[in-house]
Coordinates of C-alpha atoms and ligand atoms in Angstrom, one line a residue:
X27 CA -35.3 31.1 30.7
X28 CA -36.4 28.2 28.8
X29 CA -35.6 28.2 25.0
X30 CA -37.9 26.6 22.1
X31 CA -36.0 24.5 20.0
X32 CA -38.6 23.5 16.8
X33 CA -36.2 21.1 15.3
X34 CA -37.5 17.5 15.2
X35 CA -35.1 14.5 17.1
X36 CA -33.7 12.5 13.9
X37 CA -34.6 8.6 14.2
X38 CA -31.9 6.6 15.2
X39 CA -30.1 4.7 12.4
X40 CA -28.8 2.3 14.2
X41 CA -25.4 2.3 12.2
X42 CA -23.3 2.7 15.0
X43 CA -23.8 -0.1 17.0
X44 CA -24.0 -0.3 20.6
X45 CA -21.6 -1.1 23.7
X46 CA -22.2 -3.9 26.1
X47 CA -20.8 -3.6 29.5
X48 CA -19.7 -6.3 31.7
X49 CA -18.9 -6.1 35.5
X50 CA -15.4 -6.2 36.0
X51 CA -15.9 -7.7 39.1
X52 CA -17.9 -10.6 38.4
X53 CA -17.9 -10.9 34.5
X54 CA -21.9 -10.5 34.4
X55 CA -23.3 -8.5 31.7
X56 CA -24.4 -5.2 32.7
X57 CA -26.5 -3.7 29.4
X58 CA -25.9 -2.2 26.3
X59 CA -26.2 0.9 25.3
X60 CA -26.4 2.5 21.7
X61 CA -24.3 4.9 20.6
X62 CA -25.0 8.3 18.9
X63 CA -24.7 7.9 14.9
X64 CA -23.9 11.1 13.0
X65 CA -27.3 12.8 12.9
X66 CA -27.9 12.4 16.4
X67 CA -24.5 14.2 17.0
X68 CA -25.4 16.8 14.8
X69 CA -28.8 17.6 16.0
X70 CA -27.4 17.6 19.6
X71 CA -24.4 20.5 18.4
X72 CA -27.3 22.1 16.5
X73 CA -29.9 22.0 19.7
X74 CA -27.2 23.2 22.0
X75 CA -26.4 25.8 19.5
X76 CA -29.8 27.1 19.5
X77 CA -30.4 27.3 23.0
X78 CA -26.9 29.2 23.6
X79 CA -28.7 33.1 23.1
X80 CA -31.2 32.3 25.5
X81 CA -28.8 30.4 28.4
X82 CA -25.9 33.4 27.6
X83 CA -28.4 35.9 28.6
X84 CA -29.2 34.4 31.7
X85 CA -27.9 36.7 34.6
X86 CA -25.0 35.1 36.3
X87 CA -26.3 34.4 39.3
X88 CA -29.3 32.7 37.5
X89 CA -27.3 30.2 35.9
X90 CA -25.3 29.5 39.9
X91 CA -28.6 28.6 40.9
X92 CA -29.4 26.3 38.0
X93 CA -26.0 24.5 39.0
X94 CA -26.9 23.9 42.5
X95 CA -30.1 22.7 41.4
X96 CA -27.7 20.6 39.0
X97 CA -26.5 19.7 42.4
X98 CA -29.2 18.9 44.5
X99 CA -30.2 16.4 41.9
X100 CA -26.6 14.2 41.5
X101 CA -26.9 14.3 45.3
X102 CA -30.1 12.9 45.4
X103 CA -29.5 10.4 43.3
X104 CA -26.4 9.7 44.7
X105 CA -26.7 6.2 45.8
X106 CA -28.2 5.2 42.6
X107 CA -25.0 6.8 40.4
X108 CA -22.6 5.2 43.0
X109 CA -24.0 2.3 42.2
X110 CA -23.9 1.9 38.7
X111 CA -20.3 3.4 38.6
X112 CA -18.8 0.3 40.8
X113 CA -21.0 -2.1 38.6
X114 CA -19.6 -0.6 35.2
X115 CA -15.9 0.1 36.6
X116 CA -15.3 -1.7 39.5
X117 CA -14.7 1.4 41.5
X118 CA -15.3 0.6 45.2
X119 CA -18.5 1.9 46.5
X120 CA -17.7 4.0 49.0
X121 CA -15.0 5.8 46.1
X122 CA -17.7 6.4 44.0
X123 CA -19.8 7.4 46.4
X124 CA -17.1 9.9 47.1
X125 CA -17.2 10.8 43.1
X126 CA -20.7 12.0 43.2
X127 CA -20.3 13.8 46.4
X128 CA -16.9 15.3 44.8
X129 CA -18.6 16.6 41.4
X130 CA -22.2 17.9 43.5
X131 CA -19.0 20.1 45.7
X132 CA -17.3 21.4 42.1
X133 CA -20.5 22.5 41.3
X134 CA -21.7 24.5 44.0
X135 CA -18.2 25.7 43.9
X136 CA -18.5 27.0 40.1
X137 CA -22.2 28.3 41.0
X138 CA -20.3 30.8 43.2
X139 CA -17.5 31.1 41.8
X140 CA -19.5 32.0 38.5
X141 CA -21.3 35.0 39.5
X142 CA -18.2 36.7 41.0
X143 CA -16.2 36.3 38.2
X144 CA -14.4 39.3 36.9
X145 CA -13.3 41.7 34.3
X146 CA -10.7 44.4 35.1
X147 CA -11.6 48.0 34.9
X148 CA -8.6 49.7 33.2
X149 CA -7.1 53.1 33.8
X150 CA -7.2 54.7 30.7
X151 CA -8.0 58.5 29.6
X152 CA -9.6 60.6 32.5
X153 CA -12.9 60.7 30.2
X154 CA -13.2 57.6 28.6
X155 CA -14.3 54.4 30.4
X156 CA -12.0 50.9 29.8
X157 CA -12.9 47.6 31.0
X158 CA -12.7 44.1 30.1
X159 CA -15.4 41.6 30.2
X160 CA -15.4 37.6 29.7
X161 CA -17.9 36.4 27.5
X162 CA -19.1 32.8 26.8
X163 CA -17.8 31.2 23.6
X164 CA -20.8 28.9 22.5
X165 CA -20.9 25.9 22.6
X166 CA -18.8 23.5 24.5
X167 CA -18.2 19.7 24.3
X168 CA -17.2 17.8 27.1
X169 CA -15.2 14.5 26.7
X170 CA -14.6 12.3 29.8
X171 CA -13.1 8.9 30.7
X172 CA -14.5 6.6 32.8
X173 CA -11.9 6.5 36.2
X174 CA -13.9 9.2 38.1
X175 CA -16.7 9.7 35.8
X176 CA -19.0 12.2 37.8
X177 CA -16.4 14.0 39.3
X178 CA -14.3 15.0 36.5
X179 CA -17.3 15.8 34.3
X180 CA -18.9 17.8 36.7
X181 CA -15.8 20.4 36.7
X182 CA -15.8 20.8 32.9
X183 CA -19.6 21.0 32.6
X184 CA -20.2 23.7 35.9
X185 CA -17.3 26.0 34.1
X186 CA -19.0 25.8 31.0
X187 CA -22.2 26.4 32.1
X188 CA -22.0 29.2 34.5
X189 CA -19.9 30.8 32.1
X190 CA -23.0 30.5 29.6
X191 CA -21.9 28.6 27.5
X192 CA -24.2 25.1 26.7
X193 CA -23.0 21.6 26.8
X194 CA -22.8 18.7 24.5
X195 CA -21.5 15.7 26.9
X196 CA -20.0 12.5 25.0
X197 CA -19.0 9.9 28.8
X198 CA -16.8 7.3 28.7
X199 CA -18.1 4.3 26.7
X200 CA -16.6 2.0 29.7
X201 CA -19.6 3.8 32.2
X202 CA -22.4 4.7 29.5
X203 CA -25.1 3.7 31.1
X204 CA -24.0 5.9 34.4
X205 CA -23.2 8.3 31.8
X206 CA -26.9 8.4 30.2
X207 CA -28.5 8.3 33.8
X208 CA -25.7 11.5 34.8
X209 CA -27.1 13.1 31.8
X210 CA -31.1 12.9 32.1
X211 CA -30.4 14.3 35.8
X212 CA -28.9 17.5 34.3
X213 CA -31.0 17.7 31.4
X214 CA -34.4 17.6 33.3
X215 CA -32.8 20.6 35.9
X216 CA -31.9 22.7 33.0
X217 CA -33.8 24.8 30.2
X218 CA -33.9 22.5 27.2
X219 CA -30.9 22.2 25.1
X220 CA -28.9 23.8 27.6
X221 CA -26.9 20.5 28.3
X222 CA -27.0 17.1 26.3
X223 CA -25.5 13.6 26.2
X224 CA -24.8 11.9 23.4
X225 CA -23.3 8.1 24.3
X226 CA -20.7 6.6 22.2
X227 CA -16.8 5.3 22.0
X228 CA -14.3 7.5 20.3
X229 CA -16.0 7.4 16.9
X230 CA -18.3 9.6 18.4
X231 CA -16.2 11.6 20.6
X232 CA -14.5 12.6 16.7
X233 CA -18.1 12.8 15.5
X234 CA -18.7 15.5 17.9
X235 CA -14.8 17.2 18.6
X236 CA -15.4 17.4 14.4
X237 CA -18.3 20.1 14.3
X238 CA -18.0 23.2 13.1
X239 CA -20.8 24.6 15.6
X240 CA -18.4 23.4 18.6
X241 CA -16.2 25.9 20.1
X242 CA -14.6 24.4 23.1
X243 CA -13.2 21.1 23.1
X244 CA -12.5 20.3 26.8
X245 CA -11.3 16.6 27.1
X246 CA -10.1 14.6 29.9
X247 CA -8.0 11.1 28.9
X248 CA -5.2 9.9 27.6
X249 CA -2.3 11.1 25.8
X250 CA -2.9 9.7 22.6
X251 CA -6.5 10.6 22.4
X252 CA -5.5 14.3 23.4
X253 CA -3.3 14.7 20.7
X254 CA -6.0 13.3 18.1
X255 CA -8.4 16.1 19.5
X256 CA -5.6 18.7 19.5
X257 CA -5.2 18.1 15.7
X258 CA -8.7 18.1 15.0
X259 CA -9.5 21.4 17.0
X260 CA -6.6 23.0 14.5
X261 CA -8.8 22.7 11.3
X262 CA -12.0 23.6 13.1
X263 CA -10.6 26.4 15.3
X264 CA -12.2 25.3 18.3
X265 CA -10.4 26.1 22.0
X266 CA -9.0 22.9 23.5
X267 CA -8.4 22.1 27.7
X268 CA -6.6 18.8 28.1
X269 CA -6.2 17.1 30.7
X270 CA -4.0 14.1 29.6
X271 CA -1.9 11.2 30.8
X272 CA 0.6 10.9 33.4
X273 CA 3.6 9.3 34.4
X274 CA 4.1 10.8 37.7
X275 CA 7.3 9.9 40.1
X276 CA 7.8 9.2 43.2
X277 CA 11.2 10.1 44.9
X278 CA 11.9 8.4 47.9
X279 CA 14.9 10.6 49.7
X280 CA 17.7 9.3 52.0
X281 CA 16.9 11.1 55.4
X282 CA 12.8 10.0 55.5
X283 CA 10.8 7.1 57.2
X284 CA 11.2 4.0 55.0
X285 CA 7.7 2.2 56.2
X286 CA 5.9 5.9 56.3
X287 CA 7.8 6.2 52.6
X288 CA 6.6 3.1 51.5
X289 CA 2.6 3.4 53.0
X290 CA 2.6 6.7 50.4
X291 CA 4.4 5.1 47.9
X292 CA 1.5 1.8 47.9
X293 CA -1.7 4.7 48.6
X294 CA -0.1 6.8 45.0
X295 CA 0.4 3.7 43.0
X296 CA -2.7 1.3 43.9
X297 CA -5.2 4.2 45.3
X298 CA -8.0 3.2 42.8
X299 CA -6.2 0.2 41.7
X300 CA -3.6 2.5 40.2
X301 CA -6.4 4.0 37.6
X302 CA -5.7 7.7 39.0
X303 CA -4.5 10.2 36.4
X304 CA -1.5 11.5 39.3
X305 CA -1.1 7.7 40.5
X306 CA 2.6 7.3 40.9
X307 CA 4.0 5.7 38.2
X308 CA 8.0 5.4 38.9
X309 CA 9.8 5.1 41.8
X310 CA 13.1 6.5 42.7
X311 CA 14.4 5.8 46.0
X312 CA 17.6 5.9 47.4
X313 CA 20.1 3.6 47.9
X314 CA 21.1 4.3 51.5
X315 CA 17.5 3.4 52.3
X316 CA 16.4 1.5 49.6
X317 CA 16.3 -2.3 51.5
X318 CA 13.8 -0.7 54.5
X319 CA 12.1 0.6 52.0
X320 CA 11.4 -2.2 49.4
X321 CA 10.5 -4.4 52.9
X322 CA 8.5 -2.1 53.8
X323 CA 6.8 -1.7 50.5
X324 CA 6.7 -5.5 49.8
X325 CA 4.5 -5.6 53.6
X326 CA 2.3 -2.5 52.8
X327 CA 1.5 -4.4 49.2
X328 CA 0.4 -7.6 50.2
X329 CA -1.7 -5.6 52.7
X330 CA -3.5 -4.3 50.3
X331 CA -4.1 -7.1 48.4
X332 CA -5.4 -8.8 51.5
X333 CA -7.7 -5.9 53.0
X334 CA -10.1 -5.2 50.3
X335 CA -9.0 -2.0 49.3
X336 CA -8.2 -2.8 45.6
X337 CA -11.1 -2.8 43.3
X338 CA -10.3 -5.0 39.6
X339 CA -9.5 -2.9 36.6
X340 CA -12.2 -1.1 34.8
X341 CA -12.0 -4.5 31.7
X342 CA -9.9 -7.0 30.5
X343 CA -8.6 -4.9 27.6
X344 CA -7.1 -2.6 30.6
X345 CA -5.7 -5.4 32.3
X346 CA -4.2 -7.1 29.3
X347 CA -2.5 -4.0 28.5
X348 CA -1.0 -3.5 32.3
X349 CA -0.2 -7.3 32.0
X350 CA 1.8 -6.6 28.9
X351 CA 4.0 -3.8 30.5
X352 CA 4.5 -5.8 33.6
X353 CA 5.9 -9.1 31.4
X354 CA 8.0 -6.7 29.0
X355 CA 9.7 -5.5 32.1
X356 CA 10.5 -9.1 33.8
X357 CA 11.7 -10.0 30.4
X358 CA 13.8 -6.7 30.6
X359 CA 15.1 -8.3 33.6
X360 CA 13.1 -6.5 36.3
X361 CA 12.0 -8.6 39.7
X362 CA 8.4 -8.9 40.4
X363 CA 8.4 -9.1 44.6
X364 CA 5.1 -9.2 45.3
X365 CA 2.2 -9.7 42.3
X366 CA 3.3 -9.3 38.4
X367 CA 0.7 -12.1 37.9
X368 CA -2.8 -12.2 36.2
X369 CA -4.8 -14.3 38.5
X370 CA -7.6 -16.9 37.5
X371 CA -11.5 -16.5 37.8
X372 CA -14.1 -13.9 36.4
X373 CA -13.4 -10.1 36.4
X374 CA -10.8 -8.1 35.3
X375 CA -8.9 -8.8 39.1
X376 CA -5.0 -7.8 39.3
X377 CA -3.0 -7.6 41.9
X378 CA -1.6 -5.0 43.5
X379 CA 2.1 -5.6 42.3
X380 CA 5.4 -4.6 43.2
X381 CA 8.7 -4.5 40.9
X382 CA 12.0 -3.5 41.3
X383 CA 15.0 -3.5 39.1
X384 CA 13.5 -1.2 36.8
X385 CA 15.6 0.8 34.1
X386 CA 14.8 4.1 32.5
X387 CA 14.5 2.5 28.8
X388 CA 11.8 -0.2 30.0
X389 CA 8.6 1.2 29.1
X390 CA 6.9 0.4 32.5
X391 CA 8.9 3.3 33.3
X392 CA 8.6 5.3 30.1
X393 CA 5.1 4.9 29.7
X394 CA 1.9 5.4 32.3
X395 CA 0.6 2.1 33.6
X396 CA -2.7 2.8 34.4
X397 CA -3.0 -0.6 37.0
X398 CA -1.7 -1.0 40.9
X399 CA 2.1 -1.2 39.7
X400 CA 4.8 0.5 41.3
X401 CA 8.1 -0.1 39.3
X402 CA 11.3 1.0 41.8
X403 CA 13.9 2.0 40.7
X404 CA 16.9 2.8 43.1
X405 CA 19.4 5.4 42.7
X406 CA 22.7 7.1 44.1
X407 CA 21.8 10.1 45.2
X408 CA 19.2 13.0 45.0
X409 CA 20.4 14.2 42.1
X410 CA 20.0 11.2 40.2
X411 CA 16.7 10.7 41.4
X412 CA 15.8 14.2 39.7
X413 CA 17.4 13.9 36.6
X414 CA 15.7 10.4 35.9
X415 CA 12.1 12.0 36.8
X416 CA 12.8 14.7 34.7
X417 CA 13.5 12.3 31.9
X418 CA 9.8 11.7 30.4
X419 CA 7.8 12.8 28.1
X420 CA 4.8 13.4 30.1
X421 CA 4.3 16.3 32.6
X422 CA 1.4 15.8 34.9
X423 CA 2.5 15.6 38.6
X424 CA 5.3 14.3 40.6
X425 CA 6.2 13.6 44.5
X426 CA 9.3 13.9 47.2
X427 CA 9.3 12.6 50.1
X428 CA 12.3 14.6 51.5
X429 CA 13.5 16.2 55.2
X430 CA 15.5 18.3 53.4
X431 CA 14.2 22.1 52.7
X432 CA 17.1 22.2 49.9
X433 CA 15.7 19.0 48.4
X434 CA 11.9 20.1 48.7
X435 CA 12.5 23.4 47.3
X436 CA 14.6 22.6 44.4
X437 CA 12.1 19.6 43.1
X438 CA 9.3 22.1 43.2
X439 CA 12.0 24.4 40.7
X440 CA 13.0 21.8 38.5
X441 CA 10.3 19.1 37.8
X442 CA 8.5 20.4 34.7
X443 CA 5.4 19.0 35.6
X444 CA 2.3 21.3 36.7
X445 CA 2.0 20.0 40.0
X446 CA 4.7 19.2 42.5
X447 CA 3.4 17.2 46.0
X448 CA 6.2 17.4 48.8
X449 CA 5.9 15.3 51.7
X450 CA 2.4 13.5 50.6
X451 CA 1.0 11.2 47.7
X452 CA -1.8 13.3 47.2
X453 CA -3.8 16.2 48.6
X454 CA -3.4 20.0 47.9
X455 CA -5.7 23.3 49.1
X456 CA -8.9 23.6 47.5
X457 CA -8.3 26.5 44.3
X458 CA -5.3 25.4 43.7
X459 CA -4.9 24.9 39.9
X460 CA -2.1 24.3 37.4
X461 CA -1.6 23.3 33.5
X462 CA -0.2 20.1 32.7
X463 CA 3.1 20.6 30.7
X464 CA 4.0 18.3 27.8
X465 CA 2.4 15.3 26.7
X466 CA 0.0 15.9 29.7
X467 CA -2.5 18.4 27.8
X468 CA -2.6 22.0 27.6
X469 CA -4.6 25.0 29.9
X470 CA -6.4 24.7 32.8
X471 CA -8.6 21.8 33.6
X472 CA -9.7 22.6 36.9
X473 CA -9.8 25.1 39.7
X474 CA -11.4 29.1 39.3
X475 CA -8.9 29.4 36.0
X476 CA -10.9 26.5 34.3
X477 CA -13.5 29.5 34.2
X478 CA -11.1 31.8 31.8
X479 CA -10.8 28.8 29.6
X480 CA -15.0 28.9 29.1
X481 CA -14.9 32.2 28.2
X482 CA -13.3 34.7 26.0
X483 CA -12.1 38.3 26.8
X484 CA -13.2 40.9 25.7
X485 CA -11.4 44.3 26.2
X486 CA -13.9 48.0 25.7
X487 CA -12.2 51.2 25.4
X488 CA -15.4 54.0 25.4
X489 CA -14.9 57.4 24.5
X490 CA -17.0 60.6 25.1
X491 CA -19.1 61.3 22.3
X492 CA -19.1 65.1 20.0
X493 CA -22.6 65.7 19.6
X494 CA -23.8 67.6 17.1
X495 CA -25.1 71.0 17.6
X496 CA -28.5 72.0 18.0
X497 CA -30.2 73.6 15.3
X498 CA -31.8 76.8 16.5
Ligands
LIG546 P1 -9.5 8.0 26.5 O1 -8.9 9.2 26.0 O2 -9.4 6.7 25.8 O3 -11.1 8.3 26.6 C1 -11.6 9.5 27.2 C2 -12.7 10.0 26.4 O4 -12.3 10.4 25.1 C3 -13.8 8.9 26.2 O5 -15.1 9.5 26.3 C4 -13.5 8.5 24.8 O6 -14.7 7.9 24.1 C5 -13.1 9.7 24.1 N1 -12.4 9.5 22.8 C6 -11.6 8.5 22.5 N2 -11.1 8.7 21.3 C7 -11.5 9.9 20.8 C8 -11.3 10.7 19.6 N3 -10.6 10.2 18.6 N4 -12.0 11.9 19.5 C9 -12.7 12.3 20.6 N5 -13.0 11.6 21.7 C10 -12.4 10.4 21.8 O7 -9.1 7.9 28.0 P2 -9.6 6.8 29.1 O8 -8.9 5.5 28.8 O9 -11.1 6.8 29.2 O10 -9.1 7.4 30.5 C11 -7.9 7.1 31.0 C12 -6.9 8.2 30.7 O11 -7.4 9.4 31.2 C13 -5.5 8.0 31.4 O12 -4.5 8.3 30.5 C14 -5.6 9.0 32.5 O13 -4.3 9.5 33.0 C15 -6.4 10.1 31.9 N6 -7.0 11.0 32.9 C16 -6.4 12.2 33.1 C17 -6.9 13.1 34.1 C18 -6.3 14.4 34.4 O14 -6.9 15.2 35.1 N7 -5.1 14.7 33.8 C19 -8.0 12.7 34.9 C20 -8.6 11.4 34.6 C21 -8.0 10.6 33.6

């Protein structure tokens, strides 16, 4: 199983600088880390290039046990990762915690799921055999962000690898030294060149999405970045997962709970401190209950804000930019009823903040605000609720909170999003998968499918033979 690689490392240049990290919880530096320059990039595509004949032949079942080995070892150092994660992104300890635990689960997921995985034998011509087979594509690099680093990267890289394909991981520069310490975990439970990290900001990310020897780009982030890798993975060819941006709504119906409404309307937008991919990101609630609810929601707010619960943003440059949205909408002539203030003191703090008054054209409602924010906005009936959620150019998720089996049933028909919550902020059946539609990204970034999009099909039709005749 292990595979000789005879190239030799190439020096680090230097050229690309390095990232210092400070807590956002306290302001203290954390480290710095250097980032990959070209060469190192390259060697890293090459490596896992040269290792991917040796890790594709490795029976199926071999490579699930490499995964919970993979496992074993996040789990092990669990504490350690958790640690490091709240430090570099304020995520609260016992969430990150959970994030480890999450991503060792995916894994021994994908290590069974792997093995079983099928082709289809076809009914073809009584003598002749038909079948299809997946096949591994190469090698695959993995691009992740930083708001639930070990769990999201530990779906992409199990896929990949159990499919047999190798890995060349680039982490989130806001988490790179959690990223680096992820990475020599994997890489010492795994036959060399099988999986690498290479540590960086988006220069490198391009660096690396820009290789020729890379066949699957499977990124998770934002809109904007997602689009930049789509464009590049045209010219080279490579296979792109995205899992993108969201803008997710909430609708809020007439005939439900107002304070129950409004506790799942505070746990989807400030879960995380509102730095959640399906955080909910608009509000729509409706008039006939709209008062009990904004009460409601103003008391469940300033609850959390009191308790604990609400970590700081990942950095400044995060807050700044949620701070922006928040002013352009006041001075757009929204009403901040609890929070819409940047407080003083170290950190990247913000409060958990609620706003109402909110119009479609503002772009707290237009765009995703990845902070504790949830913009309200209310509206005259159920219908209007769904025509304004439909409105967007993102497609990620959305939620009802409905007694109506009309209502539930026809938001789960007519939001074009790729999942649809009734009756809960979050939640869902383990396999459940979907695609993001829109702006949100494109295939399947999760769940058994994610294992389709790691390898490619191949379809064998086999005929029966003429032999030749014997000579007497
Ligand atoms: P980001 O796109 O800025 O960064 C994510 C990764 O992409 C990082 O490793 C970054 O260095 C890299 N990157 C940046 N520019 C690149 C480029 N030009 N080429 C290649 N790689 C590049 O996103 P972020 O700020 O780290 O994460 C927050 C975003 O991620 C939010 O929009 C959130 O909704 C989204 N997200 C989505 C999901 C999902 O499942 N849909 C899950 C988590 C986060």
């Amino acid at each position: 199983m292990t595979t000789l690689v005879p190239q030799a490392r190439p020096g680090h240049t230097g050229d690309t600088g390095s990232i210092t990290i400070v807590d956002p919880r306290s302001g203290e530096i954390v480290g710095s880390v250097d980032e990959a320059d070209r060469d190192e990039v390259g060697y890293a595509v090459d490596r896992a290039r040269q290792a991917f004949p040796g890790w594709s032949a490795t029976a199926p079942a071999e490579r699930g046990t490499a995964l919970h080995r993979l496992a074993d070892a996040l789990v092990g150092a669990a504490d350690e990762l958790a640690a490091l994660n709240e430090r570099e992104t304020g995520k609260l300890l016992g969430d990150s915690l959970g994030g480890v635990m999450a991503g060792a689960s995916t894994l021994r997921q994908y290590a069974e799921l792997g093995p079983v995985h099928r082709g289809t034998s076809l009914l073809g011509n009584r003598d002749a055999a038909d079948w299809t087979t997946p096949e591994p594509y190469g090698v695959v690099a993995v691009v992740t962000p930083w708001n639930d680093p070990v769990a999201v990267a530990c779906g992409l890289i199990g896929a990949a690898l159990v499919m047999g394909n190798t890995v060349v991981h680039k982490p989130s520069e806001r988490c790179p030294h959690l990223g680096v310490r992820f990475g020599e975990l994997l890489e010492a439970a795994l036959p060399s060149g099988v999986f690498q990290t290479v540590s960086g900001g988006g220069q490198v990310g391009s660096l690396l999405t820009e290789q020729d020897g890379v066949d699957v780009v499977a990124h998770v982030g934002s809109s904007v970045t997602g689009r930049k890798i789509a464009r590049v993975a045209a010219l080279t060819g490579a296979h792109v997962v995205r899992e993108n941006g969201g803008n997710d709504a909430l609708i809020v119906d007439a005939d439900v709970d107002p304070v129950w409404a409004a506790e799942q309307a505070a746990l989807g937008s400030f879960a995380n401190a509102g730095q959640i991919c399906t955080s909910v990101e608009r509000i729509f609630v409706h008039r006939d209950i709209a008062d009990e609810f904004l009460d409601a929601l103003v008391a469940e707010t300033k609850r959390w804000n009191d308790a604990g619960r609400l970590g700081p943003l990942v950095d400044r440059r995060l807050r700044d930019e949620v701070d922006a949205q928040v002013r352009a909408a006041l001075d757009a002539g929204a009403t901040a009823l609890v929070g819409g203030q940047v407080p003083d003191g170290a950190g990247s703090w913000y409060p958990a903040t609620v706003l109402t008054g909110c119009r479609p054209s503002m772009e707290i409602m237009t765009e995703e605000t990845f902070g504790p924010v949830a913009p309200v906005s209310v509206v005259d009936s159920f219908d209007a609720a769904i025509e304004a959620a439909v409105n967007d150019r993102y497609g990620l998720a959305a939620t009802v909170l409905t007694g109506s089996l009309v209502h539930a049933n026809r938001a789960a028909r007519d939001l074009p999003v790729g999942t649809v919550k009734i009756n809960a902020a979050f939640g869902g059946a383990p396999g459940g998968a979907a695609q993001p539609r829109k702006d949100s990204g494109s295939g399947f970034g999760y769940g058994p499918e994610l294992l389709d999009e790691m390898s490619l099909t191949k379809v064998v039709h086999q005929g029966v033979p003429v032999l030749r005749k014997a000579v007497s």
